[in-house]
Amino acid sequence: MITKAEIIEQPYSGHFKEGIYDISNQWNSQDWTWIKFEEENNNEWCGQFRGAQRAVALSRKHNQILVATSDYLVQIDCVVAN
């Protein structure tokens, strides 16, 4: 289960296991946002999201993470992510 999420700069290739969250759309920007996730076992991985960074929020009550970029708002389940 994910316990922490934070916006980071683009990591070095191979530093984290990475997941790409993208939607194919002709209106997509060329910007990307990287979010580092930490699980309860201290495993860290990174998500790459289309659009310039805006915000990330974790709700422990609902076990959800919201990632807001200039292009999209992505909802991630803390329990089954990655």
Short mmCIF file of N, CA and C in Angstrom, two decimals:
data_model
loop_
_atom_site.label_atom_id
_atom_site.label_comp_id
_atom_site.label_asym_id
_atom_site.label_seq_id
_atom_site.Cartn_x
_atom_site.Cartn_y
_atom_site.Cartn_z
N MET A 1 0.84 -1.18 0.00
CA MET A 1 0.00 0.00 0.00
C MET A 1 0.89 1.25 0.00
N ILE A 2 0.52 2.22 -0.78
CA ILE A 2 1.28 3.47 -0.86
C ILE A 2 1.02 4.31 0.37
N THR A 3 2.08 4.82 0.99
CA THR A 3 1.96 5.63 2.20
C THR A 3 2.44 7.06 2.00
N LYS A 4 3.13 7.33 0.88
CA LYS A 4 3.67 8.67 0.65
C LYS A 4 3.77 8.92 -0.85
N ALA A 5 3.50 10.16 -1.26
CA ALA A 5 3.63 10.56 -2.66
C ALA A 5 4.13 12.00 -2.70
N GLU A 6 5.15 12.25 -3.52
CA GLU A 6 5.69 13.60 -3.61
C GLU A 6 6.18 13.89 -5.02
N ILE A 7 6.05 15.15 -5.43
CA ILE A 7 6.54 15.59 -6.73
C ILE A 7 8.05 15.68 -6.67
N ILE A 8 8.71 15.15 -7.70
CA ILE A 8 10.17 15.22 -7.79
C ILE A 8 10.56 15.69 -9.19
N GLU A 9 11.82 16.02 -9.36
CA GLU A 9 12.36 16.31 -10.68
C GLU A 9 12.57 15.00 -11.42
N GLN A 10 12.77 15.06 -12.72
CA GLN A 10 12.99 13.85 -13.50
C GLN A 10 14.16 13.06 -12.93
N PRO A 11 13.92 11.79 -12.55
CA PRO A 11 15.00 10.99 -11.97
C PRO A 11 15.94 10.47 -13.04
N TYR A 12 17.14 10.08 -12.61
CA TYR A 12 18.06 9.42 -13.53
C TYR A 12 17.45 8.11 -13.99
N SER A 13 17.64 7.78 -15.24
CA SER A 13 17.12 6.54 -15.80
C SER A 13 17.62 5.34 -14.99
N GLY A 14 16.69 4.48 -14.60
CA GLY A 14 17.04 3.27 -13.87
C GLY A 14 17.14 3.44 -12.37
N HIS A 15 17.03 4.69 -11.87
CA HIS A 15 17.14 4.92 -10.42
C HIS A 15 15.94 4.33 -9.68
N PHE A 16 14.74 4.44 -10.28
CA PHE A 16 13.51 3.90 -9.72
C PHE A 16 12.85 3.00 -10.74
N LYS A 17 12.08 2.04 -10.26
CA LYS A 17 11.15 1.36 -11.14
C LYS A 17 10.11 2.41 -11.52
N GLU A 18 9.74 2.49 -12.81
CA GLU A 18 8.87 3.56 -13.27
C GLU A 18 7.60 3.03 -13.93
N GLY A 19 6.53 3.79 -13.76
CA GLY A 19 5.27 3.53 -14.44
C GLY A 19 4.87 4.78 -15.19
N ILE A 20 4.39 4.64 -16.42
CA ILE A 20 3.99 5.79 -17.23
C ILE A 20 2.47 5.87 -17.25
N TYR A 21 1.95 7.02 -16.85
CA TYR A 21 0.51 7.28 -16.83
C TYR A 21 0.23 8.32 -17.91
N ASP A 22 -0.24 7.86 -19.05
CA ASP A 22 -0.44 8.75 -20.19
C ASP A 22 -1.73 8.39 -20.90
N ILE A 23 -2.36 9.36 -21.50
CA ILE A 23 -3.55 9.17 -22.31
C ILE A 23 -3.23 9.71 -23.69
N SER A 24 -3.40 8.86 -24.70
CA SER A 24 -3.12 9.29 -26.07
C SER A 24 -4.15 10.32 -26.51
N ASN A 25 -3.69 11.52 -26.81
CA ASN A 25 -4.59 12.61 -27.18
C ASN A 25 -3.78 13.63 -27.99
N GLN A 26 -4.36 14.11 -29.07
CA GLN A 26 -3.64 15.08 -29.90
C GLN A 26 -3.42 16.42 -29.20
N TRP A 27 -4.12 16.68 -28.11
CA TRP A 27 -3.98 17.95 -27.41
C TRP A 27 -2.99 17.89 -26.24
N ASN A 28 -2.33 16.75 -26.05
CA ASN A 28 -1.36 16.62 -24.96
C ASN A 28 -0.22 17.62 -25.10
N SER A 29 0.23 18.12 -23.96
CA SER A 29 1.41 18.99 -23.96
C SER A 29 2.66 18.10 -24.03
N GLN A 30 3.81 18.73 -24.13
CA GLN A 30 5.08 18.00 -24.15
C GLN A 30 5.69 17.92 -22.75
N ASP A 31 4.99 18.45 -21.75
CA ASP A 31 5.49 18.47 -20.37
C ASP A 31 5.19 17.15 -19.67
N TRP A 32 6.01 16.85 -18.66
CA TRP A 32 5.82 15.66 -17.85
C TRP A 32 6.04 16.00 -16.38
N THR A 33 5.37 15.26 -15.51
CA THR A 33 5.53 15.38 -14.06
C THR A 33 5.93 14.01 -13.52
N TRP A 34 6.86 14.01 -12.56
CA TRP A 34 7.29 12.76 -11.92
C TRP A 34 6.88 12.79 -10.46
N ILE A 35 6.29 11.69 -10.02
CA ILE A 35 5.86 11.53 -8.64
C ILE A 35 6.58 10.31 -8.06
N LYS A 36 7.21 10.50 -6.90
CA LYS A 36 7.85 9.38 -6.21
C LYS A 36 6.86 8.84 -5.18
N PHE A 37 6.61 7.54 -5.25
CA PHE A 37 5.72 6.87 -4.32
C PHE A 37 6.54 6.00 -3.37
N GLU A 38 6.10 5.96 -2.12
CA GLU A 38 6.74 5.08 -1.14
C GLU A 38 5.67 4.18 -0.55
N GLU A 39 5.96 2.89 -0.50
CA GLU A 39 5.02 1.91 0.05
C GLU A 39 5.36 1.65 1.51
N GLU A 40 4.46 0.99 2.22
CA GLU A 40 4.66 0.76 3.65
C GLU A 40 5.89 -0.09 3.95
N ASN A 41 6.37 -0.86 2.98
CA ASN A 41 7.59 -1.66 3.16
C ASN A 41 8.84 -0.88 2.73
N ASN A 42 8.72 0.43 2.55
CA ASN A 42 9.78 1.37 2.14
C ASN A 42 10.23 1.18 0.69
N ASN A 43 9.52 0.38 -0.09
CA ASN A 43 9.79 0.25 -1.52
C ASN A 43 9.41 1.57 -2.20
N GLU A 44 10.33 2.12 -3.00
CA GLU A 44 10.08 3.37 -3.71
C GLU A 44 10.01 3.11 -5.21
N TRP A 45 9.09 3.82 -5.88
CA TRP A 45 8.98 3.76 -7.33
C TRP A 45 8.47 5.11 -7.80
N CYS A 46 8.50 5.30 -9.10
CA CYS A 46 8.20 6.61 -9.67
C CYS A 46 7.13 6.50 -10.74
N GLY A 47 6.24 7.46 -10.78
CA GLY A 47 5.23 7.55 -11.83
C GLY A 47 5.49 8.77 -12.69
N GLN A 48 5.32 8.61 -13.99
CA GLN A 48 5.51 9.70 -14.95
C GLN A 48 4.13 10.06 -15.51
N PHE A 49 3.73 11.32 -15.35
CA PHE A 49 2.39 11.78 -15.71
C PHE A 49 2.47 12.89 -16.75
N ARG A 50 1.59 12.84 -17.75
CA ARG A 50 1.57 13.84 -18.82
C ARG A 50 1.10 15.18 -18.27
N GLY A 51 1.85 16.24 -18.56
CA GLY A 51 1.50 17.60 -18.18
C GLY A 51 2.46 18.19 -17.16
N ALA A 52 2.46 19.51 -17.06
CA ALA A 52 3.30 20.22 -16.09
C ALA A 52 2.75 20.00 -14.68
N GLN A 53 3.65 19.94 -13.72
CA GLN A 53 3.26 19.65 -12.34
C GLN A 53 2.35 20.72 -11.76
N ARG A 54 1.35 20.26 -11.02
CA ARG A 54 0.46 21.15 -10.29
C ARG A 54 0.42 20.74 -8.81
N ALA A 55 -0.04 19.49 -8.52
CA ALA A 55 -0.16 19.06 -7.12
C ALA A 55 -0.32 17.55 -7.04
N VAL A 56 -0.03 17.03 -5.85
CA VAL A 56 -0.29 15.62 -5.54
C VAL A 56 -0.86 15.59 -4.12
N ALA A 57 -1.89 14.76 -3.91
CA ALA A 57 -2.52 14.65 -2.60
C ALA A 57 -2.84 13.19 -2.31
N LEU A 58 -2.60 12.78 -1.06
CA LEU A 58 -2.88 11.42 -0.64
C LEU A 58 -3.96 11.45 0.43
N SER A 59 -5.03 10.68 0.23
CA SER A 59 -6.10 10.56 1.23
C SER A 59 -6.00 9.19 1.88
N ARG A 60 -5.57 9.15 3.12
CA ARG A 60 -5.50 7.88 3.85
C ARG A 60 -6.91 7.35 4.15
N LYS A 61 -7.84 8.27 4.35
CA LYS A 61 -9.22 7.88 4.65
C LYS A 61 -9.83 7.09 3.50
N HIS A 62 -9.56 7.53 2.26
CA HIS A 62 -10.17 6.89 1.08
C HIS A 62 -9.18 6.01 0.31
N ASN A 63 -7.93 5.92 0.80
CA ASN A 63 -6.88 5.14 0.12
C ASN A 63 -6.74 5.52 -1.35
N GLN A 64 -6.70 6.82 -1.61
CA GLN A 64 -6.59 7.32 -2.98
C GLN A 64 -5.51 8.40 -3.04
N ILE A 65 -4.89 8.50 -4.22
CA ILE A 65 -3.95 9.58 -4.50
C ILE A 65 -4.49 10.33 -5.72
N LEU A 66 -4.45 11.64 -5.66
CA LEU A 66 -4.81 12.47 -6.80
C LEU A 66 -3.56 13.19 -7.28
N VAL A 67 -3.30 13.08 -8.58
CA VAL A 67 -2.17 13.76 -9.20
C VAL A 67 -2.76 14.75 -10.21
N ALA A 68 -2.51 16.03 -9.98
CA ALA A 68 -3.01 17.07 -10.88
C ALA A 68 -1.85 17.62 -11.70
N THR A 69 -2.01 17.59 -13.02
CA THR A 69 -1.04 18.21 -13.93
C THR A 69 -1.79 19.22 -14.78
N SER A 70 -1.07 19.91 -15.64
CA SER A 70 -1.71 20.88 -16.52
C SER A 70 -2.62 20.19 -17.54
N ASP A 71 -2.43 18.89 -17.77
CA ASP A 71 -3.22 18.16 -18.76
C ASP A 71 -4.33 17.30 -18.14
N TYR A 72 -4.07 16.68 -17.01
CA TYR A 72 -5.02 15.70 -16.47
C TYR A 72 -5.07 15.71 -14.95
N LEU A 73 -6.13 15.11 -14.42
CA LEU A 73 -6.25 14.78 -13.01
C LEU A 73 -6.36 13.26 -12.94
N VAL A 74 -5.39 12.61 -12.31
CA VAL A 74 -5.33 11.15 -12.27
C VAL A 74 -5.59 10.69 -10.84
N GLN A 75 -6.48 9.69 -10.70
CA GLN A 75 -6.80 9.10 -9.40
C GLN A 75 -6.18 7.71 -9.35
N ILE A 76 -5.44 7.45 -8.27
CA ILE A 76 -4.73 6.18 -8.11
C ILE A 76 -5.15 5.53 -6.81
N ASP A 77 -5.46 4.25 -6.85
CA ASP A 77 -5.80 3.48 -5.66
C ASP A 77 -4.50 3.12 -4.92
N CYS A 78 -4.39 3.49 -3.66
CA CYS A 78 -3.18 3.24 -2.87
C CYS A 78 -2.91 1.76 -2.67
N VAL A 79 -3.94 0.95 -2.70
CA VAL A 79 -3.79 -0.47 -2.38
C VAL A 79 -3.34 -1.28 -3.58
N VAL A 80 -3.83 -0.98 -4.77
CA VAL A 80 -3.52 -1.81 -5.95
C VAL A 80 -2.62 -1.12 -6.97
N ALA A 81 -2.09 0.05 -6.64
CA ALA A 81 -1.23 0.77 -7.59
C ALA A 81 0.05 0.00 -7.85
N ASN A 82 0.59 0.23 -9.06
CA ASN A 82 1.85 -0.35 -9.53
C ASN A 82 1.66 -1.82 -9.65
#
